Short mmCIF file of C-alpha atoms and ligand atoms in Angstrom, two decimals:
data_model
loop_
_atom_site.label_atom_id
_atom_site.label_comp_id
_atom_site.label_asym_id
_atom_site.label_seq_id
_atom_site.Cartn_x
_atom_site.Cartn_y
_atom_site.Cartn_z
CA MET J 152 99.80 117.17 100.45
CA LEU J 153 99.03 116.49 96.67
CA LEU J 154 99.64 119.45 94.41
CA PRO J 155 98.92 119.63 90.92
CA ALA J 156 102.23 120.23 89.06
CA THR J 157 101.61 124.08 88.25
CA PRO J 158 104.64 126.62 88.10
CA ALA J 159 103.59 127.82 91.63
CA ALA J 160 103.78 124.34 93.04
CA LEU J 161 107.05 123.62 91.36
CA ARG J 162 108.54 126.55 92.79
CA ARG J 163 107.38 125.47 96.20
CA ALA J 164 108.77 122.12 95.75
CA ALA J 165 111.96 123.22 94.50
CA ALA J 166 112.34 125.38 97.61
CA ALA J 167 111.74 122.58 99.69
CA LEU J 168 114.32 120.48 98.06
CA ARG J 169 116.95 123.36 98.63
CA ARG J 170 116.00 123.53 102.31
CA GLY J 171 116.81 119.85 102.37
CA GLU J 172 113.09 118.47 102.68
CA PRO J 173 111.87 115.51 100.73
CA VAL J 174 109.49 115.83 97.85
CA GLY J 175 107.32 113.37 96.08
CA PHE J 176 107.28 113.77 92.08
CA PRO J 177 106.23 112.30 88.96
CA THR J 178 108.74 110.38 86.65
CA GLU J 179 107.80 108.45 83.46
CA THR J 180 108.83 105.28 85.12
CA VAL J 181 107.11 105.54 88.72
CA TYR J 182 106.86 108.35 91.26
CA GLY J 183 110.05 109.37 93.05
CA LEU J 184 110.75 110.31 96.47
CA GLY J 185 113.41 113.04 96.01
CA ALA J 186 116.20 114.79 97.75
CA ASN J 187 119.00 117.36 97.05
CA ALA J 188 121.52 114.64 96.21
CA LEU J 189 124.50 116.80 97.31
CA ASP J 190 123.18 116.94 100.70
CA PRO J 191 123.63 114.00 102.86
CA ALA J 192 121.43 115.10 105.56
CA ALA J 193 118.44 115.51 102.99
CA VAL J 194 119.39 112.04 101.53
CA ARG J 195 119.23 110.37 104.77
CA ARG J 196 115.67 111.67 105.57
CA ILE J 197 114.87 109.63 102.31
CA PHE J 198 116.12 106.48 103.88
CA GLU J 199 114.57 107.12 107.17
CA ALA J 200 110.88 108.13 105.35
CA LYS J 201 111.00 104.85 103.40
CA GLY J 202 112.36 102.62 105.97
CA ARG J 203 115.14 101.65 103.37
CA PRO J 204 118.09 99.72 104.16
CA ASP J 205 121.17 101.86 104.16
CA ASP J 206 123.01 99.57 101.93
CA ASN J 207 120.74 100.05 99.05
CA PRO J 208 121.89 102.95 96.81
CA LEU J 209 119.72 105.73 95.15
CA ILE J 210 119.55 106.74 91.51
CA VAL J 211 120.65 110.56 91.01
CA HIS J 212 118.22 112.16 88.44
CA VAL J 213 119.85 114.95 86.08
CA THR J 214 118.61 117.18 83.42
CA GLY J 215 121.28 116.41 80.94
CA LEU J 216 125.22 115.68 80.27
CA PRO J 217 126.51 118.65 81.99
CA MET J 218 125.01 118.08 85.09
CA LEU J 219 125.93 114.45 84.80
CA ARG J 220 129.68 115.45 84.39
CA ARG J 221 129.56 117.15 87.94
CA LEU J 222 128.86 113.70 89.46
CA VAL J 223 131.17 111.19 87.58
CA LEU J 224 134.90 110.89 86.95
CA GLU J 225 134.45 110.52 83.25
CA VAL J 226 131.76 109.95 80.57
CA PRO J 227 132.76 106.90 78.50
CA ALA J 228 131.95 106.65 74.83
CA GLU J 229 129.37 104.07 75.50
CA VAL J 230 127.38 106.46 77.71
CA ARG J 231 126.99 109.08 74.83
CA ALA J 232 125.93 106.18 72.51
CA LEU J 233 123.18 105.27 75.08
CA ALA J 234 122.29 108.92 75.86
CA ALA J 235 121.52 109.49 72.07
CA ARG J 236 119.32 106.52 71.90
CA PHE J 237 117.73 106.43 75.43
CA TRP J 238 117.74 109.76 77.20
CA PRO J 239 115.91 111.29 78.44
CA GLY J 240 114.09 107.86 79.45
CA PRO J 241 114.07 104.78 81.72
CA LEU J 242 117.66 103.57 81.53
CA THR J 243 119.96 104.08 84.55
CA ILE J 244 123.87 103.93 84.05
CA VAL J 245 126.35 103.07 87.00
CA LEU J 246 129.43 105.21 86.66
CA SER J 247 132.41 105.77 88.72
CA LYS J 248 131.53 108.71 90.87
CA ARG J 249 133.39 111.94 92.01
CA ARG J 250 133.88 112.63 95.70
CA SER J 251 131.26 115.52 95.67
CA VAL J 252 128.68 112.72 95.63
CA PRO J 253 128.05 111.53 99.16
CA ASP J 254 128.54 108.10 100.35
CA VAL J 255 124.79 107.96 101.73
CA VAL J 256 123.62 108.23 98.05
CA THR J 257 125.65 105.36 96.86
CA ALA J 258 125.63 103.06 99.90
CA GLY J 259 129.49 103.66 100.35
CA LEU J 260 130.06 102.05 96.64
CA PRO J 261 132.65 104.14 94.35
CA THR J 262 129.81 104.25 91.66
CA VAL J 263 126.87 106.22 91.29
CA ALA J 264 123.66 105.39 89.22
CA VAL J 265 122.40 108.41 87.10
CA ARG J 266 119.51 108.79 84.59
CA ILE J 267 117.86 111.78 82.86
CA PRO J 268 114.15 111.14 83.20
CA ASP J 269 111.58 111.74 80.41
CA HIS J 270 108.92 113.66 82.46
CA PRO J 271 108.40 117.62 82.05
CA VAL J 272 107.71 117.88 85.81
CA ALA J 273 110.64 115.84 86.85
CA LEU J 274 112.88 117.92 84.55
CA ALA J 275 111.29 121.12 85.61
CA LEU J 276 111.77 120.13 89.19
CA ILE J 277 115.51 119.47 88.99
CA GLU J 278 116.04 122.61 86.82
CA ALA J 279 114.38 124.85 89.53
CA ALA J 280 116.05 123.15 92.26
CA GLY J 281 119.30 123.74 90.40
CA VAL J 282 120.75 120.29 91.88
CA PRO J 283 120.62 116.82 90.83
CA ILE J 284 117.95 114.74 92.76
CA ALA J 285 118.57 111.42 94.40
CA ALA J 286 115.15 109.51 94.28
CA PRO J 287 114.23 105.97 95.00
CA SER J 288 110.45 104.97 94.14
CA ALA J 289 108.07 106.81 96.68
CA ASN J 290 106.67 103.67 98.60
CA ARG J 291 107.68 102.51 101.97
CA SER J 292 110.34 100.08 101.47
CA GLY J 293 109.37 96.68 100.40
CA ARG J 294 105.81 97.76 99.07
CA PRO J 295 104.91 98.01 95.46
CA SER J 296 106.23 101.08 93.64
CA PRO J 297 103.83 104.02 93.25
CA THR J 298 102.31 104.85 89.72
CA ARG J 299 100.05 107.50 90.88
CA ALA J 300 100.48 110.67 93.14
CA ALA J 301 97.82 109.21 95.42
CA HIS J 302 99.55 106.02 96.14
CA VAL J 303 102.43 108.11 97.27
CA ALA J 304 100.30 110.35 99.53
CA ARG J 305 98.88 107.17 101.13
CA ASP J 306 102.37 105.90 101.94
CA PHE J 307 103.71 109.36 103.27
CA PRO J 308 100.97 111.48 104.84
CA GLY J 309 102.10 115.14 105.01
CA LEU J 310 104.62 114.85 102.25
CA LEU J 311 104.71 117.44 99.43
CA VAL J 312 103.76 115.67 96.28
CA LEU J 313 103.49 117.03 92.92
CA ASP J 314 100.75 115.35 90.84
CA GLY J 315 101.69 114.62 87.40
CA GLY J 316 99.07 112.13 86.45
CA PRO J 317 99.51 108.38 86.31
CA ALA J 318 103.05 107.24 85.48
CA ARG J 319 103.70 106.44 81.67
CA HIS J 320 105.73 103.10 81.93
CA GLY J 321 104.55 102.11 85.44
CA LEU J 322 107.87 100.15 85.81
CA GLU J 323 111.22 101.40 87.05
CA SER J 324 114.28 102.10 84.91
CA THR J 325 116.71 99.31 83.74
CA VAL J 326 119.95 99.69 85.48
CA VAL J 327 123.01 98.69 83.38
CA ALA J 328 126.72 98.69 84.48
CA LEU J 329 129.30 99.21 81.49
CA GLY J 330 132.44 96.93 81.31
CA ASP J 331 133.57 93.92 79.53
CA PRO J 332 130.75 92.51 79.03
CA PRO J 333 128.30 95.36 79.91
CA ARG J 334 125.53 94.04 82.51
CA VAL J 335 122.07 94.56 83.19
CA LEU J 336 121.90 94.82 86.93
CA ARG J 337 118.10 95.31 86.86
CA LEU J 338 115.54 94.49 84.37
CA GLY J 339 113.23 97.43 83.79
CA ALA J 340 111.40 99.65 81.20
CA VAL J 341 113.94 99.51 78.56
CA PRO J 342 113.89 95.74 77.14
CA VAL J 343 117.20 93.87 77.06
CA GLU J 344 116.91 93.27 73.31
CA GLU J 345 116.63 97.08 72.73
CA LEU J 346 119.74 97.97 74.97
CA SER J 347 121.86 95.03 73.19
CA ARG J 348 121.67 97.03 69.95
CA VAL J 349 123.68 99.69 71.42
CA LEU J 350 125.82 97.55 73.78
CA PRO J 351 126.71 94.38 72.05
CA GLY J 352 127.48 91.36 74.26
CA LEU J 353 125.23 92.84 76.90
CA VAL J 354 124.50 90.13 79.41
CA VAL J 355 121.79 89.93 82.16
CA ALA J 356 123.67 89.60 85.57
CA THR J 357 122.76 86.41 87.36
CA LYS J 358 120.69 86.98 90.54
CA ALA J 359 123.90 86.26 92.69
CA ARG J 360 126.03 88.80 90.79
CA ALA J 361 123.13 91.61 90.81
CA ARG J 362 123.03 91.02 94.47
CA ALA J 363 126.75 91.66 94.91
CA GLU J 364 127.03 94.47 92.35
CA SER J 365 123.75 96.08 92.95
CA PRO J 366 122.95 95.73 96.76
CA GLY J 367 119.30 96.78 96.25
CA MET J 368 118.66 93.50 94.42
CA LYS J 369 118.85 91.39 97.57
CA HIS J 370 116.34 93.37 99.63
CA ARG J 371 112.55 92.15 99.57
CA HIS J 372 110.69 94.24 97.19
CA TYR J 373 107.17 95.22 95.93
CA ALA J 374 105.21 92.98 98.51
CA PRO J 375 101.48 93.44 98.35
CA ALA J 376 99.49 93.91 101.61
CA ARG J 377 98.48 90.24 101.30
CA PRO J 378 100.29 87.01 100.30
CA LEU J 379 101.13 86.48 96.76
CA VAL J 380 101.79 83.11 95.30
CA LEU J 381 103.10 83.10 91.64
CA TYR J 382 102.03 80.15 89.43
CA ARG J 383 104.63 79.26 86.53
CA ARG J 384 103.09 78.65 83.06
CA SER J 385 103.54 75.22 83.38
CA ARG J 386 101.34 75.12 86.53
CA ALA J 387 97.88 76.26 85.25
CA ALA J 388 96.23 73.30 86.51
CA ALA J 389 97.59 73.68 89.93
CA LEU J 390 96.48 77.38 90.01
CA ARG J 391 92.83 76.09 88.84
CA GLU J 392 92.87 73.83 91.90
CA ALA J 393 93.97 76.57 94.16
CA LEU J 394 91.05 78.66 93.11
CA GLU J 395 88.59 76.11 93.47
CA ALA J 396 89.86 75.41 96.97
CA ASP J 397 89.84 78.94 98.06
CA PRO J 398 86.78 80.91 96.59
CA ARG J 399 88.21 84.10 98.44
CA ALA J 400 91.46 84.13 96.46
CA LEU J 401 92.00 86.72 94.15
CA LEU J 402 93.36 85.81 90.27
CA LEU J 403 95.78 87.97 88.81
CA CYS J 404 96.55 87.23 85.14
CA ALA J 405 97.14 88.62 81.79
CA ASP J 406 93.89 89.27 79.52
CA ALA J 407 95.14 86.40 77.12
CA ASP J 408 95.35 83.79 80.03
CA ALA J 409 92.07 84.78 81.70
CA PRO J 410 90.04 81.87 79.71
CA LEU J 411 92.39 79.42 81.38
CA PHE J 412 90.64 80.13 84.65
CA PRO J 413 86.74 80.21 84.00
CA GLY J 414 84.40 81.46 86.35
CA ARG J 415 86.88 83.96 88.21
CA SER J 416 87.06 87.53 87.35
CA PRO J 417 90.51 88.35 87.65
CA VAL J 418 92.40 91.40 88.80
CA ARG J 419 93.35 92.49 85.14
CA LEU J 420 96.95 92.88 83.97
CA GLY J 421 96.00 93.89 80.42
CA GLY J 422 96.75 92.84 76.90
CA GLU J 423 99.80 94.04 75.37
CA PRO J 424 103.18 94.11 77.14
CA ASP J 425 103.36 97.79 77.91
CA GLU J 426 99.93 97.57 79.17
CA ILE J 427 100.80 94.94 81.43
CA ALA J 428 103.90 96.54 82.69
CA HIS J 429 101.86 99.72 83.24
CA ARG J 430 99.13 97.95 85.41
CA LEU J 431 101.33 95.57 87.49
CA PHE J 432 101.85 97.58 90.47
CA ASP J 433 98.32 99.12 90.45
CA ALA J 434 97.29 95.50 90.41
CA LEU J 435 99.42 94.61 93.25
CA ARG J 436 97.82 97.29 95.33
CA THR J 437 94.37 96.26 94.52
CA GLU J 438 91.94 97.15 97.17
CA ARG J 439 89.48 94.37 96.06
CA ARG J 440 88.68 92.10 98.77
CA GLY J 441 90.17 88.78 99.12
CA SER J 442 92.29 86.36 101.19
CA LEU J 443 95.38 86.11 98.82
CA LEU J 444 96.48 86.90 95.51
CA LEU J 445 97.20 84.00 93.05
CA ALA J 446 99.39 85.21 89.99
CA TYR J 447 99.79 83.44 86.72
CA ALA J 448 103.20 84.10 85.14
CA VAL J 449 103.49 85.92 81.90
CA GLU J 450 106.11 84.89 79.31
CA LYS J 451 109.88 86.19 79.94
CA ARG J 452 110.02 87.99 76.65
CA GLY J 453 110.83 91.65 75.95
CA LEU J 454 109.32 94.07 78.51
CA LEU J 455 107.41 91.12 80.25
CA ARG J 456 110.89 89.80 81.58
CA ALA J 457 110.83 92.89 83.76
CA VAL J 458 107.31 92.16 84.85
CA MET J 459 108.31 88.51 85.81
CA ASP J 460 111.18 89.72 87.55
CA ARG J 461 109.04 92.11 89.76
CA LEU J 462 106.29 89.51 90.10
CA GLU J 463 109.05 86.87 91.54
CA ARG J 464 110.36 89.49 93.80
CA ALA J 465 106.87 90.05 94.93
CA ALA J 466 106.06 86.54 95.54
CA THR J 467 105.76 84.93 98.90
CA ARG J 468 106.01 81.76 97.39
CA ILE J 469 106.67 80.38 93.80
CA VAL J 470 104.56 77.22 92.54
P1 AMP I 764 114.99 101.90 93.27
O1 AMP I 764 115.66 103.39 93.80
O2 AMP I 764 114.07 101.53 94.27
O3 AMP I 764 114.63 102.22 91.89
O4 AMP I 764 116.24 100.99 93.33
C1 AMP I 764 117.54 101.54 92.74
C2 AMP I 764 118.27 100.36 92.06
O5 AMP I 764 119.48 100.78 91.31
C3 AMP I 764 118.69 99.35 93.00
O6 AMP I 764 118.33 97.97 92.45
C4 AMP I 764 120.13 99.81 93.32
O7 AMP I 764 120.80 98.55 93.86
C5 AMP I 764 120.56 99.84 92.14
N1 AMP I 764 121.79 101.08 92.20
C6 AMP I 764 121.72 102.06 92.59
N2 AMP I 764 123.03 102.59 92.65
C7 AMP I 764 123.57 101.84 92.15
C8 AMP I 764 125.18 101.47 92.22
N3 AMP I 764 125.96 102.57 92.22
N4 AMP I 764 125.66 100.53 91.64
C9 AMP I 764 124.91 99.39 91.46
N5 AMP I 764 123.31 99.50 91.37
C10 AMP I 764 122.93 100.51 91.94
MG1 MG I 765 112.00 101.12 94.59
#
């Protein structure tokens, strides 16, 4: 059930959360499927609804540092520096958890991933519920993340969903673990270059290391309803051949690259990096008819590095 995010709808959603029911809500990254983070039974319902593997921990959303302090053993100095620069916003920080955070939220890890979302509806919902909200993206496990309320309603008929319009970033948060060196466990809406300014020596965890430290990274993600073949930027000729061989294949590419593939109207990813990030999941959910999706890689730079991470993980095959 889609409800415009009015004060009355917010009260209703907050009451549902307090009763242990899941609620769909907007954030600035993508739509979330939320539950009271302190109620293990409520959190279990999120895993069941999504079909999410139980070794994939959830991000806990809070309104501010006072609520955060109730979840973690300590707030290191780096967190204060990161908070000043990036919160509220699309940065998730992994910290040592208190015992009050149920194991189901963190998939048994001794750490909890937290962030302050930059969306008035998300903040008002947490405030009204009076509890931190554990929320993964509001899609069935393995599917592209939802950037609009209608995507959520399609994946979860009957779910109470607050409609706050299309998500501003359209890409999930960047997940970072502190330490020596600090590590990016998942690329996301805050580019690594920006994060490095506050966390000198920051490294991007290798795929193997990210999988070990952030178990969610090992699962298949973002898969569109039909096969997706991703072509590297050096393989434009191979992509042209594949398009010629299959007139029903759908081309997915950035606007600037469209002239490389004349005669095909692509599923457009857009021009500037933030537009490309914003349109990516919508593009993967395209309802245009076609046999399969053939995507042309974007450059791995700034925000586009996160876009490529999503495309690589969505791909059935990489050429
Ligand atoms: P999603 O909820 O789909 O946006 O995914 C959450 C991401 O955060 C996944 O990649 C998880 O592996 C990661 N994550 C959540 N909690 C932790 C944690 N305690 N330690 C490391 N990574 C985490
Ligand atoms: Mg997700």
